[in-house]
PDB file of C-alpha atoms and ligand atoms in Angstrom:
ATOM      1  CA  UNK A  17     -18.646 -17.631  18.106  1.00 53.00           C
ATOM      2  CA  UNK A  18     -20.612 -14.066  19.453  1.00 55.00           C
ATOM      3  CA  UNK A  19     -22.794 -13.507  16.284  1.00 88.00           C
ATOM      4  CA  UNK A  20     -22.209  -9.493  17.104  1.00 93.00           C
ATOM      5  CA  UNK A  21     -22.119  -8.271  13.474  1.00 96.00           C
ATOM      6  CA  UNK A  22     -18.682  -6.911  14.197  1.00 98.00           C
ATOM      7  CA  UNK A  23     -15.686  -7.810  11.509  1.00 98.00           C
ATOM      8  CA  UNK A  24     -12.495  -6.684  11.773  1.00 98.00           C
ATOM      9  CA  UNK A  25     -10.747  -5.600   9.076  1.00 98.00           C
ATOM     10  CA  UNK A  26      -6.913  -5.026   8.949  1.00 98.00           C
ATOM     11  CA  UNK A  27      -4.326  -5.018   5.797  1.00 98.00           C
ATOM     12  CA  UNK A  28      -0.815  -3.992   5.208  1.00 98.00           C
ATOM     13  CA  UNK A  29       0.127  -1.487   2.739  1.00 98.00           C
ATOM     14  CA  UNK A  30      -0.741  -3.224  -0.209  1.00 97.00           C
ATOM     15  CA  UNK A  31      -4.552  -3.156   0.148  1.00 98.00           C
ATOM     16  CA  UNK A  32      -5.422   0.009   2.124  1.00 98.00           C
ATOM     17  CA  UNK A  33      -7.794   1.247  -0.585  1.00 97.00           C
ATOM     18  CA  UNK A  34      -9.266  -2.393  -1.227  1.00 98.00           C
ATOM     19  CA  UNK A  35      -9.664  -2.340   2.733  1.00 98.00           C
ATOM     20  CA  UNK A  36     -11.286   0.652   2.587  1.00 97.00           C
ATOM     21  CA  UNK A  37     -14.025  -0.261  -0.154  1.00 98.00           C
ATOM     22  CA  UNK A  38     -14.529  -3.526   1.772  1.00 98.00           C
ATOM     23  CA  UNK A  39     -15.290  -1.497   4.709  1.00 98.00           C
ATOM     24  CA  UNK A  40     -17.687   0.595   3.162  1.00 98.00           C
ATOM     25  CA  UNK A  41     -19.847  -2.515   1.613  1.00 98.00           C
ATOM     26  CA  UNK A  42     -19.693  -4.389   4.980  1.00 98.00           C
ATOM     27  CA  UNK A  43     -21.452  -1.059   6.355  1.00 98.00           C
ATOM     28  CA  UNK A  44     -24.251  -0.556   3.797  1.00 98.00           C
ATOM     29  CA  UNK A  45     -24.974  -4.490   4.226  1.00 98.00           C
ATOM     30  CA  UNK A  46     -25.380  -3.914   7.776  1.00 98.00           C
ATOM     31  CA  UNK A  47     -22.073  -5.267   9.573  1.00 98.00           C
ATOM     32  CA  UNK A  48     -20.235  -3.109  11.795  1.00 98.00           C
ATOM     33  CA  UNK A  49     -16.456  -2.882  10.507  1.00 98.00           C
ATOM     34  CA  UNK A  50     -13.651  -2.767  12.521  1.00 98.00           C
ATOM     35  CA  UNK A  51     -11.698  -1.074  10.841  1.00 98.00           C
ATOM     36  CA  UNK A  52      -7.779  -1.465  12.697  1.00 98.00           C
ATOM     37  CA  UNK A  53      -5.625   0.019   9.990  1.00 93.00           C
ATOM     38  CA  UNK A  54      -2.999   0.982   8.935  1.00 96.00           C
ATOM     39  CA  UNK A  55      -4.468   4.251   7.317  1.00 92.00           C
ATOM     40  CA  UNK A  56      -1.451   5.725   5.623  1.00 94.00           C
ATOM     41  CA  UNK A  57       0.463   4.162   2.754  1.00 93.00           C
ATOM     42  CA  UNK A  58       3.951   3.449   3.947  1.00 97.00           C
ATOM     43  CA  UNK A  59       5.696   0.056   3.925  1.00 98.00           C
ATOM     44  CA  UNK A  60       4.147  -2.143   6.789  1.00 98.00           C
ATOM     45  CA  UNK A  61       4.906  -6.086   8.083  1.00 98.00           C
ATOM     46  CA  UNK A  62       1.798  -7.725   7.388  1.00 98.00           C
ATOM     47  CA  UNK A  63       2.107 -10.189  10.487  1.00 98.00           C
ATOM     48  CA  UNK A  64       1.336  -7.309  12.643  1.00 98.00           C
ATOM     49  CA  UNK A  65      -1.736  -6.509  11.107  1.00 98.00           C
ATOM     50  CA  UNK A  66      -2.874 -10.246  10.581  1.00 98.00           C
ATOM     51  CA  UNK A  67      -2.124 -11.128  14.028  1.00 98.00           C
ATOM     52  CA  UNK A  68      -4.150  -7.927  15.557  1.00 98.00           C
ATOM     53  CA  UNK A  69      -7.167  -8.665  13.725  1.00 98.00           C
ATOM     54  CA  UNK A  70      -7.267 -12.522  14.502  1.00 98.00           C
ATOM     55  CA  UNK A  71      -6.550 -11.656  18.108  1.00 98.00           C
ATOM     56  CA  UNK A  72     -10.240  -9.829  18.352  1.00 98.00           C
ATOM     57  CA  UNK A  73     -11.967 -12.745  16.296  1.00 98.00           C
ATOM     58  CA  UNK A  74     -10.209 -15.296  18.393  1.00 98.00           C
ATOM     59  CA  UNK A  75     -11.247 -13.029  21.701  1.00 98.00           C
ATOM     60  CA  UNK A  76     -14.846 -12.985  20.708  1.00 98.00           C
ATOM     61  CA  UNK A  77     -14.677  -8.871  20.164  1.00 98.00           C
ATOM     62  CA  UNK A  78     -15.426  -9.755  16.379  1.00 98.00           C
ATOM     63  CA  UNK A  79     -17.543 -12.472  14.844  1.00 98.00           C
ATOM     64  CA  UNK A  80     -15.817 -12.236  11.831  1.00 98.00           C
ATOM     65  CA  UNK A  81     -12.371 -10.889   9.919  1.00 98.00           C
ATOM     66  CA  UNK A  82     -11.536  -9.871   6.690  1.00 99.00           C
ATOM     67  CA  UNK A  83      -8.186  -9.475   5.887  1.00 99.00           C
ATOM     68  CA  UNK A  84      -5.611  -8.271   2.853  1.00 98.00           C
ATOM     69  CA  UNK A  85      -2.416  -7.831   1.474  1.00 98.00           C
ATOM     70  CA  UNK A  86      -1.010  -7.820  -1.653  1.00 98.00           C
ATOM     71  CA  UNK A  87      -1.739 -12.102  -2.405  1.00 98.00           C
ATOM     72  CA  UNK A  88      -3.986 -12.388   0.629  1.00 98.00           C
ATOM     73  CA  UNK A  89      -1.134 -15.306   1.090  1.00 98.00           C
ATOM     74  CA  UNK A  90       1.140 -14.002   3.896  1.00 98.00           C
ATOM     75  CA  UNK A  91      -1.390 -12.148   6.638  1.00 98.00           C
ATOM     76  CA  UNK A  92      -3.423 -15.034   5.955  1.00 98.00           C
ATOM     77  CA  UNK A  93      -0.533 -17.300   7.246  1.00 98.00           C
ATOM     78  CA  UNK A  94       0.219 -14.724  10.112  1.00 98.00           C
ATOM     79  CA  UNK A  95      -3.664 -15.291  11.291  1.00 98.00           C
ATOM     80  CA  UNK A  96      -3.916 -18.922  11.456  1.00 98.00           C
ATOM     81  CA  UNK A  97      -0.859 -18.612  14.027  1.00 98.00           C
ATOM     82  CA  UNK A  98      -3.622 -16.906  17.119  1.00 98.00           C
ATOM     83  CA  UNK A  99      -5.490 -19.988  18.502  1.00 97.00           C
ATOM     84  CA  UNK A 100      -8.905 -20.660  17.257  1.00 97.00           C
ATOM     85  CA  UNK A 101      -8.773 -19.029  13.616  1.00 98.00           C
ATOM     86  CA  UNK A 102      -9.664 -20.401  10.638  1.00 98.00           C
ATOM     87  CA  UNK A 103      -8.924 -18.377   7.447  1.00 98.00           C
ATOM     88  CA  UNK A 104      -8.565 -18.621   4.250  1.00 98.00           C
ATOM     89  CA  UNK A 105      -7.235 -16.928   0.641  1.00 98.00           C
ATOM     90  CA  UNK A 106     -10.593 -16.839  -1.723  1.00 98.00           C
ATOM     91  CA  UNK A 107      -9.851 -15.062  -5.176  1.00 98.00           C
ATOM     92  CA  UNK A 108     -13.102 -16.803  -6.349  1.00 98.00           C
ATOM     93  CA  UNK A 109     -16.690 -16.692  -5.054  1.00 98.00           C
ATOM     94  CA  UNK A 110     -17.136 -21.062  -4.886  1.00 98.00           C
ATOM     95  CA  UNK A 111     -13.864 -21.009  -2.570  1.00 98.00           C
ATOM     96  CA  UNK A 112     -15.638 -18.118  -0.217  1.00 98.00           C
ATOM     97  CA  UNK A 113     -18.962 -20.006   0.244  1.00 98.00           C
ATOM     98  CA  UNK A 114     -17.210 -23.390   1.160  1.00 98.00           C
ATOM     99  CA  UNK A 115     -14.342 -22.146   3.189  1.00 98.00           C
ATOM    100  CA  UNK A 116     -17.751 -20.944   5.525  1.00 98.00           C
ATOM    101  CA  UNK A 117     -19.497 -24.164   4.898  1.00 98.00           C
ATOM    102  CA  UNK A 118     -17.234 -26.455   4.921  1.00 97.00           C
ATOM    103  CA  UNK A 119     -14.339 -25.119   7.008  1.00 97.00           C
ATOM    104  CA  UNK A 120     -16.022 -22.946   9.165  1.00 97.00           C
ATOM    105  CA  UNK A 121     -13.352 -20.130   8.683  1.00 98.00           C
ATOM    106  CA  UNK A 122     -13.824 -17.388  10.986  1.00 98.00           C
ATOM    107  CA  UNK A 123     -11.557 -15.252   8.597  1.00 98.00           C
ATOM    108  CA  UNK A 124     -11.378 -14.610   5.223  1.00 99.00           C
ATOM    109  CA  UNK A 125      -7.943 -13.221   3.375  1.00 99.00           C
ATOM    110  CA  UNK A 126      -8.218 -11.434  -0.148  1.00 98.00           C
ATOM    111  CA  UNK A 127      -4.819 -10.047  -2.251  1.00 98.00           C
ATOM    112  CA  UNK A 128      -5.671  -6.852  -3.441  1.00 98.00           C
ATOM    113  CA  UNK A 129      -3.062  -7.314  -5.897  1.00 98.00           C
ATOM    114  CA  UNK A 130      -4.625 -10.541  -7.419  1.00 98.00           C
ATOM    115  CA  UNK A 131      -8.644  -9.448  -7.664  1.00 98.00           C
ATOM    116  CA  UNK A 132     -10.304  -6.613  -8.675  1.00 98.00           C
ATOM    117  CA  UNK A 133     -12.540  -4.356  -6.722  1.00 98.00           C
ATOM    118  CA  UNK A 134     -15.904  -5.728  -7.990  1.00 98.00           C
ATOM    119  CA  UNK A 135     -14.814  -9.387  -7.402  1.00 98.00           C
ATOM    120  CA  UNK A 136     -13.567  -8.625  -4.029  1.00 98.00           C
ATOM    121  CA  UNK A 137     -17.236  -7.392  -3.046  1.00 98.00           C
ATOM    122  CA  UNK A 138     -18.819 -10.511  -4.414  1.00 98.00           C
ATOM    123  CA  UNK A 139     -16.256 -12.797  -2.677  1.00 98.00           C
ATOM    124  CA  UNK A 140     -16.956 -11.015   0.408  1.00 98.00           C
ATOM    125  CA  UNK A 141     -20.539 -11.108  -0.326  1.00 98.00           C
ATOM    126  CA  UNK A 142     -20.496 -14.918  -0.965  1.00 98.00           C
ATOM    127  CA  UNK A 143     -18.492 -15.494   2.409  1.00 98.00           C
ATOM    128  CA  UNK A 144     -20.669 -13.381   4.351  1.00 98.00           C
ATOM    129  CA  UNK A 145     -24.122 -15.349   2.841  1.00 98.00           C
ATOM    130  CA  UNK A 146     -22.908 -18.360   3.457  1.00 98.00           C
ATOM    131  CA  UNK A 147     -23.380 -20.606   7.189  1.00 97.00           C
ATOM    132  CA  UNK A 148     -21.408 -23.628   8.317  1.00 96.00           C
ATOM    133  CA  UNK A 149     -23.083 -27.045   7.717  1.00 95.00           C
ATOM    134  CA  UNK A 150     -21.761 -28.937  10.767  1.00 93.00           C
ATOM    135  CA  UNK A 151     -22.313 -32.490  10.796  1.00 93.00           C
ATOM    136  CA  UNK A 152     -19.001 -34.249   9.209  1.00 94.00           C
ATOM    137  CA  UNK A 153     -18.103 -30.767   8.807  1.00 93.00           C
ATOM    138  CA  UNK A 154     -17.446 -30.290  12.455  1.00 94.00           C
ATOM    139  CA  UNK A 155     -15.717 -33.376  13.256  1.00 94.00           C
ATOM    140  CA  UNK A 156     -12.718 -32.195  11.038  1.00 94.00           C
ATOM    141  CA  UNK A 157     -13.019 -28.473  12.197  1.00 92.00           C
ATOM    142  CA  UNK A 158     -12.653 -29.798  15.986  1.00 92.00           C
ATOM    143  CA  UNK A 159      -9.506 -32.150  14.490  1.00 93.00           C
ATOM    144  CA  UNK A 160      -7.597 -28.589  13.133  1.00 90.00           C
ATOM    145  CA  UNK A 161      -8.195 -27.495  16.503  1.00 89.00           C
ATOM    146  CA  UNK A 162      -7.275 -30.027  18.673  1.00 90.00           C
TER     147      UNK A 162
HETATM  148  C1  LIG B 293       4.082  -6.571   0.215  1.00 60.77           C
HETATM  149  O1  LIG B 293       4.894  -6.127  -0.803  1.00 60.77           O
HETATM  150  C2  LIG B 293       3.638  -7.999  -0.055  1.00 60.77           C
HETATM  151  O2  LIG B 293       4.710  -8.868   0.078  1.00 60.77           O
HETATM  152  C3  LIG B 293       2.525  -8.377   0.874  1.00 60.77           C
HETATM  153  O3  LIG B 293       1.465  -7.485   0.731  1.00 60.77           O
HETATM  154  C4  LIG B 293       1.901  -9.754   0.667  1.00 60.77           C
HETATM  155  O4  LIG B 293       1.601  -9.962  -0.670  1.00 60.77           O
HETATM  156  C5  LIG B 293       2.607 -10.874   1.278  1.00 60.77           C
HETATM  157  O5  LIG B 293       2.098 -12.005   1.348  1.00 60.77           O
END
C-alpha cells in the first residue's frame, strides 16, 4: 500500500451530502480527498461509483477509500469485486478500528441513510486512527486474497 494520504471518496445519490461532509473532515485532518462524484442529485447505479473508487485504491493512486450509499451495503459489495480490496460496512466506531486492525481493509463503506452525520465523522475518525496488527492477522488477509 503507497501511504500517499490520498482517499478516494465516491457515493451514489443517496449520500452526496454525507460524502461531502466526509470530504471536508478528511481535509482539515490532513488527508487529501479524492473526491470522484457524482456531484448532482439524480438517480445513480452505485456499482459504478464503488467500482471507480476501488479501482484507484487497488492501483495504488489512493491509500485509502471511503465509500457510501444509502446502507453502505451495495457499493460496498460492488468494491470488493476490483482485485486487492478489502472493505467493509461500519455503522459503529469498534467495527471501524478492527476492520483496519484486524482485516486490513483498504476501504471503508458507510450508509448515509443508517448513521448520522456526527457518527459518520467518528467512524471515519476511528478507521483512519487505527493501523493493521499483522502477525495472525496477515496470514488470513493473504488467504482472502489468494
Ligand atoms: C438507492 O436507493 C439505494 O438502494 C442505494 O443507495 C444503496 O442503499 C444500496 O445498497
Amino acid at each position: 500500500m503507497t501511504a500517499n494520504k490520498r482517499i478516494a471518496l465516491s457515493s451514489d445519490h443517496a449520500a452526496i451530502e454525507l460524502r461531502q461532509a466526509i470530504a471536508d473532515h478528511i481535509a482539515a485532518l490532513g488527508w487529501e480527498p479524492v473526491d470522484i462524484g457524482p456531484t448532482t442529485p439524480e438517480s445513480t447505479h452505485y456499482p459504478i461509483h464503488g467500482k471507480a473508487a476501488a479501482e484507484l485504491v487497488a492501483s495504488g493512486d489512493c491509500q485509502l477509500g471511503i465509500i457510501l450509499c444509502g446502507t453502505g451495503q451495495g457499493i460496498m459489495i460492488a468494491a470488493n469485486k476490483v482485485k486487492g480490496i478489502r472493505c467493509g460496512v461500519c455503522s459503529d466506531t469498534f467495527s471501524a478500528r478492527m476492520i483496519r486492525q484486524h482485516n486490513n481493509a483498504n476501504m471503508l463503506s458507510i450508509g448515509e441513510r443508517v448513521v448520522g452525520a456526527g457518527l459518520a465523522l467518528d467512524i471515519v475518525d476511528a478507521y483512519l486512527n487505527a493501523e493493521f496488527e499483522g502477525g495472525r492477522h496477515a496470514t488470513r488477509a493473504d488467504m482472502i486474497e489468494d
